[in-house]
Coordinates of C-alpha atoms (C1' of nucleotides) in Angstrom, one line a residue:
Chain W
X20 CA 18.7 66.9 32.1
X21 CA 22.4 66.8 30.6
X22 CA 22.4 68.0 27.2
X23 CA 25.3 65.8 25.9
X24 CA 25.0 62.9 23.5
X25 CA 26.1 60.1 25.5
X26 CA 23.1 56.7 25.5
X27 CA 21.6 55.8 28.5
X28 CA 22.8 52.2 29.3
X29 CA 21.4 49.6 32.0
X30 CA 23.8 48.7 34.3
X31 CA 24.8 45.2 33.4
X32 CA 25.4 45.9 30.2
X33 CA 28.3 48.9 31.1
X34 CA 31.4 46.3 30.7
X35 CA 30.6 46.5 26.7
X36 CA 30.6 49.9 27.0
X37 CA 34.4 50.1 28.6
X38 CA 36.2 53.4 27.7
X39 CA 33.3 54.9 26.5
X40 CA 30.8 57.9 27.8
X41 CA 27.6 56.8 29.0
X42 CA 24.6 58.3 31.2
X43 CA 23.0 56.0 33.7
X44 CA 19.9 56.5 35.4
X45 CA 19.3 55.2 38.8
X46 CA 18.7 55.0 42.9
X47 CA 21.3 55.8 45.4
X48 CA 21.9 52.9 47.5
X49 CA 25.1 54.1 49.3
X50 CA 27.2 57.3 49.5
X51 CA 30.7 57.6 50.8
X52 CA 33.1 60.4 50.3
X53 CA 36.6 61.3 51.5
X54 CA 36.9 64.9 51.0
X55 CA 37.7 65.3 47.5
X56 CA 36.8 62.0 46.0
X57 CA 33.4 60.6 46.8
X58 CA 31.7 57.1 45.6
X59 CA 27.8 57.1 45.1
X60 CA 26.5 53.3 44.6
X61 CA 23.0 53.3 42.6
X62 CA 20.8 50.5 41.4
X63 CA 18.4 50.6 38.3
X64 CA 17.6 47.2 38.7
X65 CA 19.6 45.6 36.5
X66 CA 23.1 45.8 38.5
X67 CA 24.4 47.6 41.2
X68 CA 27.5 50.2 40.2
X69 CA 29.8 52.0 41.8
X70 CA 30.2 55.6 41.0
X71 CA 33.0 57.9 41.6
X72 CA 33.3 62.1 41.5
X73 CA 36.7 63.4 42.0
X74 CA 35.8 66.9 43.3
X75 CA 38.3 68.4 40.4
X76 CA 37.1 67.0 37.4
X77 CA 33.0 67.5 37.7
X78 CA 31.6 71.2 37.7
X79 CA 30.8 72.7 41.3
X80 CA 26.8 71.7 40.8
X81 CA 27.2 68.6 40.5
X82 CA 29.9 68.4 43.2
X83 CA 27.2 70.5 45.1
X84 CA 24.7 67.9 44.5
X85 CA 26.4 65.3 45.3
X86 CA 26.3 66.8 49.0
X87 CA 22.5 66.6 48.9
X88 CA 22.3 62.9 48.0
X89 CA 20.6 60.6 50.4
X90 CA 19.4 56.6 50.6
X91 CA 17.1 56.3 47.3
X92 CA 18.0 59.5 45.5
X93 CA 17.2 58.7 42.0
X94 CA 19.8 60.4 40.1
X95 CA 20.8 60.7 36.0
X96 CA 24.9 60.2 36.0
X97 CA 27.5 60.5 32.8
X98 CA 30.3 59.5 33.3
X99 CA 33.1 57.2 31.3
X100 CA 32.9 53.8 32.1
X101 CA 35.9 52.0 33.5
X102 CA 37.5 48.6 34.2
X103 CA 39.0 48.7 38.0
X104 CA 39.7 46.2 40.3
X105 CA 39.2 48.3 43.6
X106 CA 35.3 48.8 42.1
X107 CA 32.6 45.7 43.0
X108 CA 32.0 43.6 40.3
X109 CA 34.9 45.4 38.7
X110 CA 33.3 47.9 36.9
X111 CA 33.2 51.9 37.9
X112 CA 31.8 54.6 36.3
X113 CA 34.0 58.2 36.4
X114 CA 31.2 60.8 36.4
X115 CA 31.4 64.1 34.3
X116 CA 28.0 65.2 35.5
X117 CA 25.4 64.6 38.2
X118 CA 21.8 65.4 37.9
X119 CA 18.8 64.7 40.2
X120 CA 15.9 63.0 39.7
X121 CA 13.8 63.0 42.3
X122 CA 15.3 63.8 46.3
X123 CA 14.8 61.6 49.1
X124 CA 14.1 63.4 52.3
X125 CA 17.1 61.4 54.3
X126 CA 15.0 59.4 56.8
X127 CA 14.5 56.5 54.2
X128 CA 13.2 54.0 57.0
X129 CA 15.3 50.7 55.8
X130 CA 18.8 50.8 56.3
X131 CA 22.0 48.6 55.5
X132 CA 21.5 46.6 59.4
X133 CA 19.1 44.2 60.5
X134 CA 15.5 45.3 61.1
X135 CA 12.3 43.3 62.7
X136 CA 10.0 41.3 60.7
X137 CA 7.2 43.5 61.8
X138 CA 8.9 46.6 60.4
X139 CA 9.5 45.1 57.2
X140 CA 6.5 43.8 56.5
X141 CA 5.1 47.3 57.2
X142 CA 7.7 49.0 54.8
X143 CA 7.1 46.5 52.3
X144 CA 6.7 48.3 49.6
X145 CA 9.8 49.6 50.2
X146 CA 11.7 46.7 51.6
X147 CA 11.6 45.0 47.8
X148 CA 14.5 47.5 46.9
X149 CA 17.1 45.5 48.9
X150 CA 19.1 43.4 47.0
X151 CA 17.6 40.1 48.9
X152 CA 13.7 40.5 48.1
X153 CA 15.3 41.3 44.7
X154 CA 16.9 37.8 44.2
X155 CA 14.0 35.8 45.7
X156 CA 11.6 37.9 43.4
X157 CA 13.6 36.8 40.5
X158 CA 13.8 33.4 41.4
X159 CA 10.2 33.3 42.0
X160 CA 10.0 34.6 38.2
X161 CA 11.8 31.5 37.1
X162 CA 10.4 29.4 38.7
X163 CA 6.7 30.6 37.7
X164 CA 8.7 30.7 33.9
X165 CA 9.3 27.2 34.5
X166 CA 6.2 25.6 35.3
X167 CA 4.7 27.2 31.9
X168 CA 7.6 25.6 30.3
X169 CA 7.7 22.5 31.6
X170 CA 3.4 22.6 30.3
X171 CA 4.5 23.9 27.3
X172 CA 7.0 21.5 26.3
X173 CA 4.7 18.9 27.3
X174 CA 1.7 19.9 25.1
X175 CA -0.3 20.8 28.0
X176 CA -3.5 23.2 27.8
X177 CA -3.5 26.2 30.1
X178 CA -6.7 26.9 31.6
X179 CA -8.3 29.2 33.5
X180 CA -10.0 28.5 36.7
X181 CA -13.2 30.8 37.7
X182 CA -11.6 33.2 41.1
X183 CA -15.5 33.7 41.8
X184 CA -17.2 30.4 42.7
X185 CA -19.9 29.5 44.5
X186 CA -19.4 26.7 47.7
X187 CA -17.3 24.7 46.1
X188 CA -13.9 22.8 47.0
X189 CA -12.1 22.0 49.8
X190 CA -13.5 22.3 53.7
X191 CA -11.4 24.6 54.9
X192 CA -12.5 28.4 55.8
X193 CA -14.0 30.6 52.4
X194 CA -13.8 33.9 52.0
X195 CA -17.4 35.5 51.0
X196 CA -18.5 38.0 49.5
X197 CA -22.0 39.1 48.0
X198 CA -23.1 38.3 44.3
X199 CA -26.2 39.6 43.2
X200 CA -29.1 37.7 43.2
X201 CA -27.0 35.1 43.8
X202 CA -26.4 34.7 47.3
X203 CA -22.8 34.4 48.3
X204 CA -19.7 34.1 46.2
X205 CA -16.5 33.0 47.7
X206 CA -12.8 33.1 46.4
X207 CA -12.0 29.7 45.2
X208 CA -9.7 27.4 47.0
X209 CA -8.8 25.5 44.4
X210 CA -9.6 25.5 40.7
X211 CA -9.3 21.2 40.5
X212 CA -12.8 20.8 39.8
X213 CA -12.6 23.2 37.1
X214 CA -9.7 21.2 35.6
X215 CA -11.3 18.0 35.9
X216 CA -13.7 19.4 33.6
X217 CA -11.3 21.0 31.3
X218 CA -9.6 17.6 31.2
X219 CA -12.1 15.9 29.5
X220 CA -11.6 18.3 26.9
X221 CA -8.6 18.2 26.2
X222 CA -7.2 15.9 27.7
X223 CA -3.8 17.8 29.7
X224 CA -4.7 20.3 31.1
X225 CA -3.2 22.8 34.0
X226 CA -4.2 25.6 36.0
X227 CA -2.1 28.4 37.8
X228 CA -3.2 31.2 39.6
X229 CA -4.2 33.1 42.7
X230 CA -5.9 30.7 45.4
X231 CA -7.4 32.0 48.9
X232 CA -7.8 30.2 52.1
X233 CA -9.7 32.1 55.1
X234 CA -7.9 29.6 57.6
X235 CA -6.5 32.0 60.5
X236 CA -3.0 29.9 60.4
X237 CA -0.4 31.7 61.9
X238 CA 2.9 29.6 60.8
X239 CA 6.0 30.2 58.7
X240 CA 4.1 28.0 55.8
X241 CA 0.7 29.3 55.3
X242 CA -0.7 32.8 53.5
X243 CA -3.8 33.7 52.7
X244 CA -3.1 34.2 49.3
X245 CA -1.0 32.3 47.3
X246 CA -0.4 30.7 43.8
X247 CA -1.1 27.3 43.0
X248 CA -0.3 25.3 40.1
X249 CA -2.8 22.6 39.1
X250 CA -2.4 20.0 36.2
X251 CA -5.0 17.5 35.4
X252 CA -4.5 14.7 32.9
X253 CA -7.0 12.3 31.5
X254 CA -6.4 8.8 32.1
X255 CA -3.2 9.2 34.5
X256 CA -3.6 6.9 37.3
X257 CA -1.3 7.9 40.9
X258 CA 1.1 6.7 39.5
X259 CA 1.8 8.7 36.9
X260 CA 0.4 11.0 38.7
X261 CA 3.6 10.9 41.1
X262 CA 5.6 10.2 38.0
X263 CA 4.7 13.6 36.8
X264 CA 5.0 15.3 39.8
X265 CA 8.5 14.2 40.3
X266 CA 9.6 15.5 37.0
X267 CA 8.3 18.9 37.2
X268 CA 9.7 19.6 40.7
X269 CA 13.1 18.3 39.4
X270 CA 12.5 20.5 36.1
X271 CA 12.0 23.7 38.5
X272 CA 15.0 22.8 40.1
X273 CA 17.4 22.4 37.4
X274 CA 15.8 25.3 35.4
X275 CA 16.7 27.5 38.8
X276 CA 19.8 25.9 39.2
X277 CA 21.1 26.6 35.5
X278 CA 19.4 30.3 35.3
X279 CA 19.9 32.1 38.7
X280 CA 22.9 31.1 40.4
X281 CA 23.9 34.6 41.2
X282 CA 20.5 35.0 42.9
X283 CA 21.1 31.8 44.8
X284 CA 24.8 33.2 45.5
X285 CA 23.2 36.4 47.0
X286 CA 20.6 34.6 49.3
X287 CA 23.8 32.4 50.7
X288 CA 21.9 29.1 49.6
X289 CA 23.2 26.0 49.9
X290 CA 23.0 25.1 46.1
X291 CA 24.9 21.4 46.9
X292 CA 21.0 20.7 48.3
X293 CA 19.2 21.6 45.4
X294 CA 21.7 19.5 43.0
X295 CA 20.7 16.1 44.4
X296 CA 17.1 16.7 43.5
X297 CA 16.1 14.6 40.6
X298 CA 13.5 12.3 39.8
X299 CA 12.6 9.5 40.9
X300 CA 11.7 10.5 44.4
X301 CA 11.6 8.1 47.1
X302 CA 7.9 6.8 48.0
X303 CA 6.7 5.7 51.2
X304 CA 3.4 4.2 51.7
X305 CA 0.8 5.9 54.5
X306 CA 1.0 2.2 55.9
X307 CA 4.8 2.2 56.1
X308 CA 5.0 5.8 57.3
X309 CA 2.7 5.1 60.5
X310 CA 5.5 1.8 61.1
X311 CA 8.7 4.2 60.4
X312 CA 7.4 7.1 62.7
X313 CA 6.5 4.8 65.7
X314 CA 9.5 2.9 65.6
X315 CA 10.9 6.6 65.5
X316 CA 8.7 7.3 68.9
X317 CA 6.0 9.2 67.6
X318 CA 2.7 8.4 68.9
X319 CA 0.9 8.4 65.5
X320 CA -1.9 5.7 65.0
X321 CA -2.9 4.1 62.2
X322 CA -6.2 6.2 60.8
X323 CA -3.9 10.0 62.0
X324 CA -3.2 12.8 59.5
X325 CA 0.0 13.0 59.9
X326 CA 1.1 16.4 61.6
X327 CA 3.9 18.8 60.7
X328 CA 6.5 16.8 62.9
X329 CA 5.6 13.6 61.8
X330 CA 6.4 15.1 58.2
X331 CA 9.7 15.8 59.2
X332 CA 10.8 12.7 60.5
X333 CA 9.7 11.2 57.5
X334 CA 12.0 13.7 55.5
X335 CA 14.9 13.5 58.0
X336 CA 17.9 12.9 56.1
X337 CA 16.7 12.5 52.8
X338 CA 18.3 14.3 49.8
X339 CA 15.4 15.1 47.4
X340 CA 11.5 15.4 47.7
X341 CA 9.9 12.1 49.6
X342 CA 6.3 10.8 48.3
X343 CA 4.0 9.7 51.4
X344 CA 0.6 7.5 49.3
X345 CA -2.4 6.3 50.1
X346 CA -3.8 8.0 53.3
X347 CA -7.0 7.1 55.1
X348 CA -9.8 8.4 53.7
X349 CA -10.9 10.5 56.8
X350 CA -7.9 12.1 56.2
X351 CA -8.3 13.2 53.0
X352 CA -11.0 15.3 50.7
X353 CA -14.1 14.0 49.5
X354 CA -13.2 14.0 45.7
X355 CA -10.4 11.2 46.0
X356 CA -10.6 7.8 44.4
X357 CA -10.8 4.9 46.9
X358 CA -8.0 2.5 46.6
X359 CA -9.2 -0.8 45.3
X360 CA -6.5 -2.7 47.0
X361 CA -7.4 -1.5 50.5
X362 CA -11.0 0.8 50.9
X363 CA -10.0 2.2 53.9
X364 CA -7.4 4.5 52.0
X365 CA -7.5 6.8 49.0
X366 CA -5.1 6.9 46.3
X367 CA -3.4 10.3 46.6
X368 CA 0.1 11.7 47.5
X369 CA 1.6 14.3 49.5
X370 CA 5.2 15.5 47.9
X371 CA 7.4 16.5 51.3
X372 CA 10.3 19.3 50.8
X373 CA 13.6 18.1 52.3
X374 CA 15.0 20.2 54.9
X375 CA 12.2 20.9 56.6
X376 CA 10.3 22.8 54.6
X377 CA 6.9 20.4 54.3
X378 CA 4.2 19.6 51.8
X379 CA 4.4 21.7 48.4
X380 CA 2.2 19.1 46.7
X381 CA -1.2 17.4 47.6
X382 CA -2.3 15.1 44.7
X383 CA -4.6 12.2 44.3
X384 CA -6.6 10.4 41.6
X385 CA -10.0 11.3 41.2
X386 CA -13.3 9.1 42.1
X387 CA -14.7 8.4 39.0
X388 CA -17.5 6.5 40.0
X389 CA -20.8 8.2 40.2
X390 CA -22.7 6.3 42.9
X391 CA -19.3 6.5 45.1
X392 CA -18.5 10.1 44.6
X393 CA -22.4 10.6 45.0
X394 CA -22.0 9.2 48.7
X395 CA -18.9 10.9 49.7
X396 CA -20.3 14.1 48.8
X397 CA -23.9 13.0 51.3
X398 CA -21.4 11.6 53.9
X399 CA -18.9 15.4 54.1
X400 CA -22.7 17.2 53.4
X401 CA -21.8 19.0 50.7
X402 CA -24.8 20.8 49.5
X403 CA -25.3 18.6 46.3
X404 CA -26.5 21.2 44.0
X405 CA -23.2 22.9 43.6
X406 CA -22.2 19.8 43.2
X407 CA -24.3 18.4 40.3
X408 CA -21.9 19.8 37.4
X409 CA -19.1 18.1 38.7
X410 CA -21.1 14.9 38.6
X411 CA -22.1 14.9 34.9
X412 CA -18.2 14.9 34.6
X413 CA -18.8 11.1 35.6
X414 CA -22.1 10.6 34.0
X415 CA -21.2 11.6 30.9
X416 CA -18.3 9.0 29.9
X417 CA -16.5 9.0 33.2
X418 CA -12.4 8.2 32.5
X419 CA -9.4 7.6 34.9
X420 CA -7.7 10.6 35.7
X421 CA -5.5 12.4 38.4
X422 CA -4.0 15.8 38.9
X423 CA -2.1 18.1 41.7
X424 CA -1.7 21.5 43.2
X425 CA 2.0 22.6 43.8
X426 CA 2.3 25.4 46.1
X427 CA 4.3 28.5 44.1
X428 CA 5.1 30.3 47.5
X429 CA 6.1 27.0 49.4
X430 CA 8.1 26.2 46.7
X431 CA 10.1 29.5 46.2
X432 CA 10.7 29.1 50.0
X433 CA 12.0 25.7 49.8
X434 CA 14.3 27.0 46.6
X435 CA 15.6 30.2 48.0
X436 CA 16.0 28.6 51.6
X437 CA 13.9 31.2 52.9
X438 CA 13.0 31.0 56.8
X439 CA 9.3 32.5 56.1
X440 CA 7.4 31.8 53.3
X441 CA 6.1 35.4 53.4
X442 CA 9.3 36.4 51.7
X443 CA 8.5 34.4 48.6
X444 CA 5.4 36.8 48.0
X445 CA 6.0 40.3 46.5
X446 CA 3.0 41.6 48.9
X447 CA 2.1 38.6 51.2
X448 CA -1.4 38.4 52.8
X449 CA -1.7 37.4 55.9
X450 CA -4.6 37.1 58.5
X451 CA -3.4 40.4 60.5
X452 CA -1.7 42.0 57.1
X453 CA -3.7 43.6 54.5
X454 CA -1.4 46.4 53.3
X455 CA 0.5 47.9 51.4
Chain Z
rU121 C1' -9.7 28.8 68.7
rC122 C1' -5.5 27.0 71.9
rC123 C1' -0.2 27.2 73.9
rC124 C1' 4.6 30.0 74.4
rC125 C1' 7.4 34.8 73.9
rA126 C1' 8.0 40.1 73.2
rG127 C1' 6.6 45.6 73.2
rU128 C1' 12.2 51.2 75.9
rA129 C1' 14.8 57.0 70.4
rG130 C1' 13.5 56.6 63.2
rC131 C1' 15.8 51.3 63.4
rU132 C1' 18.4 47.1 66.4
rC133 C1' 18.7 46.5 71.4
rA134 C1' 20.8 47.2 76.9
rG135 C1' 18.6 48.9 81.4
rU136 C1' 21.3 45.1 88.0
rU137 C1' 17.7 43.0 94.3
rG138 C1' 12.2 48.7 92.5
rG139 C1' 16.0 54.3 93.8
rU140 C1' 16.8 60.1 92.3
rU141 C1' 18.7 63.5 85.6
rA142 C1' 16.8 57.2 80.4
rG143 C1' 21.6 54.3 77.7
rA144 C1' 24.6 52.2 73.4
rG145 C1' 25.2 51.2 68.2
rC146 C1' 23.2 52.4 63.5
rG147 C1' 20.7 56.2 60.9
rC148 C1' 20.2 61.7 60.7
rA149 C1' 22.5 67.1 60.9
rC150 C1' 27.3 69.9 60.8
rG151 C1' 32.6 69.5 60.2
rA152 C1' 37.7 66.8 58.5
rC153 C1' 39.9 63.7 54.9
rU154 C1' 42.0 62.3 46.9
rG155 C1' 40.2 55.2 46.3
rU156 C1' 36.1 54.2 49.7
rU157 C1' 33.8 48.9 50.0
rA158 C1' 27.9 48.7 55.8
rA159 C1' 34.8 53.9 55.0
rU160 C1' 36.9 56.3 59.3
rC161 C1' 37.3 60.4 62.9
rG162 C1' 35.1 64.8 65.7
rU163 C1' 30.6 67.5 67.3
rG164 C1' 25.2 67.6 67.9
rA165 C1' 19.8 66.7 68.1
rU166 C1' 16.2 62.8 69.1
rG167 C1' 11.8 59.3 74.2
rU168 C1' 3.7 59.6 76.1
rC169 C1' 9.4 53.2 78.4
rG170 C1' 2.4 49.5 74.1
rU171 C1' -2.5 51.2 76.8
rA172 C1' -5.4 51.5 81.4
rG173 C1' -5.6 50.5 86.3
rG174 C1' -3.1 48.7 90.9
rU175 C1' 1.0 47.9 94.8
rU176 C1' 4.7 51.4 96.8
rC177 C1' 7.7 57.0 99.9
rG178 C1' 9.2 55.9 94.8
rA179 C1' 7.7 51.7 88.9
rG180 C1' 11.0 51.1 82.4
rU181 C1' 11.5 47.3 86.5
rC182 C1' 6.4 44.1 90.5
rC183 C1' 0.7 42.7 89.9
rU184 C1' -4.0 42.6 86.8
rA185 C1' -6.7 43.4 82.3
rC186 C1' -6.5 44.9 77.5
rC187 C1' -4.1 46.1 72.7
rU188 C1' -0.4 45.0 69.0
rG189 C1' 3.2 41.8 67.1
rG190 C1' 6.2 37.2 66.8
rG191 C1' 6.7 31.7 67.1
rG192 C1' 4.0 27.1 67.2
rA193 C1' -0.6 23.7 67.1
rG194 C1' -4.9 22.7 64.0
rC195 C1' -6.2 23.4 58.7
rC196 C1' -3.7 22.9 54.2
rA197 C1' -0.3 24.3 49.1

RNA sequence: UCCCCAGUAGCUCAGUUGGUUAGAGCGCACGACUGUUAAUCGUGAUGUCGUAGGUUCGAGUCCUACCUGGGGAGCCA
């Protein structure tokens, strides 16, 4: 430790402190020298600063140390803190005195040059440090701020959805685990049915948290883990259901948009893409998708899901976040309110990304009639007493209402541009990744 | 679960119709340089060619199986 007076100060604040001594504390990123003069870059994640030794004017340790720095060094540096236009970002820092922190042994595995996926994903851990996984993480940290916001602002109530649950939820693969004397516990898939309940207390309610899916999916869209955010409101039909939906993706954006340019900057997206979204959303009906697509070529038929390509069409060209409503009912989960107007169909909505980055939204209205959500849970055999809680909700004074689940991950993807939506998680899980 | 692709140095990759001693760049080590921007220049070290069989006088190269990874489908957010 140096035993002069100077503060500590973070990095991004160092132009205040022009002309003045300061001590920085930090992790070598870079180190060049040219015989007498040398530059050592370090991050202490705020900013990134350039440091420089003249050989003459520092005491031979320090000059000796600054032969044993390597990639991730952390290192304590005072120095004066200059203006100059030959520094990045303009500001340098003339060092008096070096001190290590902690060495790095010189084989730190990820360097300044491209790597594979598979290597990065290994050094994870690691691989945050770059200055990329540092934007996205901070846009993803927006964007989380955001959704409570927009909630916030809106007097919503944030509640919290069991992790633990027994079979409950969508059809797609559970993790288990054992509970006691209780059989099986999975990780929940969703925490909708929760909501629904928490609803009908208080009327706007949403959820956000961890989610798992055991689904062995293998595609630049799908984790294992992820974050979902899940409103409910009383008495919203789909409508307003889509109404809502269209403001808080268009909230998300703008709040990104106004807060984190610089991170946008660094990840080279195309920000003129991300301006044009703003509610309302364009809305196409299941009906009119299936007519759109074939006269497009596709071989879709009236009753199909509609698969990843078939999304994209749909999307093709489109500026902002397109609506498709009112799917078939095979199509869809069991918990979703017929559609009066047509039977066959349910009403519900799937928000499409533009660009092709796919569904970050599933919504729907809820069936809120007894007998009817009675038989949809016999005709998917559910095992009905998981089941009977979520029925009372309609037994006891049953009410119109509607909610979704935005995807956090898909949606940091879609913002940041990202080619893989395993980037957008600070430790992704993935069917063949566990660690770190 | 199905389809396609790939495994060669720490990393990113090249390696010809099968041919004798295995290649480059980056990184690393040592050296030179007083303003570098992924600095530059010189010198040097580094390999179970994914694993196991097979074909062949001879396999990194051809064949088979397996393993690992990547991309996609399905499932969905």
């Amino acid at each position: 430790m140096t035993s002069s007076s100077s503060e500590y100060a973070r990095i991004v604040d160092l132009p205040a402190h022009a002309g003045r001594s300061v001590r920085v504390r930090g992790w070598v990123t870079h180190v060049r020298s040219s015989g007498k003069v040398a530059f050592v870059v370090i991050r202490d994640g705020s900013g990134i600063l350039q440091v420089v030794l003249v050989k003459s004017t520092v005491s031979p340790e320090s000059w000796e140390r600054f032969g044993t720095l390597t990639q991730e060094t952390s290192v304590e540096i005072e120095g004066e803190v200059r203006l100059d236009k030959r520094a990045p970002g303009g500001v340098e820092l003339g060092a008096t005195s070096l001190e290590v922190e902690g060495p790095s042994p010189g084989d730190y595995p990820i360097q300044p040059k491209e790597h594979g996926i598979d290597f990065l994903l290994d050094h994870r851990h690691l691989w945050l440090r770059s200055e990329r996984q540092r934007a996205i993480l901070r846009v993803r940290a927006e964007i989380e701020q955001a959704i409570r916001d927009f909630f916030y602002e809106r007097d919503f109530t944030l509640v919290d959805t069991p992790i633990l649950t027994a079979a409950i939820g969508e059809r797609s693969g559970l993790f288990a685990t054992e509970y006691f004397d209780e059989g099986n516990a999975y990780l929940a898939q969703t925490g909708q049915l929760y909501g629904e309940a928490a609803a009908a207390a208080l009327g706007k309610i949403y959820c956000f948290g961890p989610t798992f899916r055991a689904e062995k999916s293998k595609t630049r869209r799908h984790l294992t883990e992820f974050w979902m955010c899940e409103p409910e409101v009383a008495f919203n039909d789909s409508n307003d259901n889509m109404k809502l939906q269209e403001e808080f993706i268009s909230f998300i954006v703008a709040r990104v948009l106004e807060r984190k340019q610089k991170e946008l900057a660094e990840l080279e997206r195309d920000v003129s893409k991300l301006e044009t979204v703003k509610a309302p959303f364009p809305r196409i009906d299941y009906n009119d998708a299936v007519k759109i697509l074939q006269s497009k070529g596709s071989e879709v038929k009236w009753g199909d899901d509609l698969g990843a390509e078939d999304e994209s069409l749909l999307v093709e060209g489109a500026d902002r976040p397109v609506f498709i409503f009112n799917y078939p009912k095979e199509a869809k989960a069991f918990y979703m309110k017929e559609n009066p107007a047509d039977p066959r169909t349910v009403l519900c909505d799937d928000c499409l990304a533009p660009e092709g980055y796919g569904e970050i939204i599933g919504g729907s209205q809820r069936e809120d009639d007894y007998d009817r959500l009675l038989e949809r849970i016999k005709e998917e055999k559910l095992p009905l007493d998981a089941y009977g809680w979520y029925l009372d909700l309609r037994k006891y004074g049953t009410f119109v209402h509607s909610g979704f689940g935005l995807g956090l991950e898909r949606t940091v993807a879609w913002i940041c541009g990202l080619p893989h939506i395993r980037e957008a998680s600070p430790f992704p899980r993935l069917m063949n990744r566990l660690r770190p």
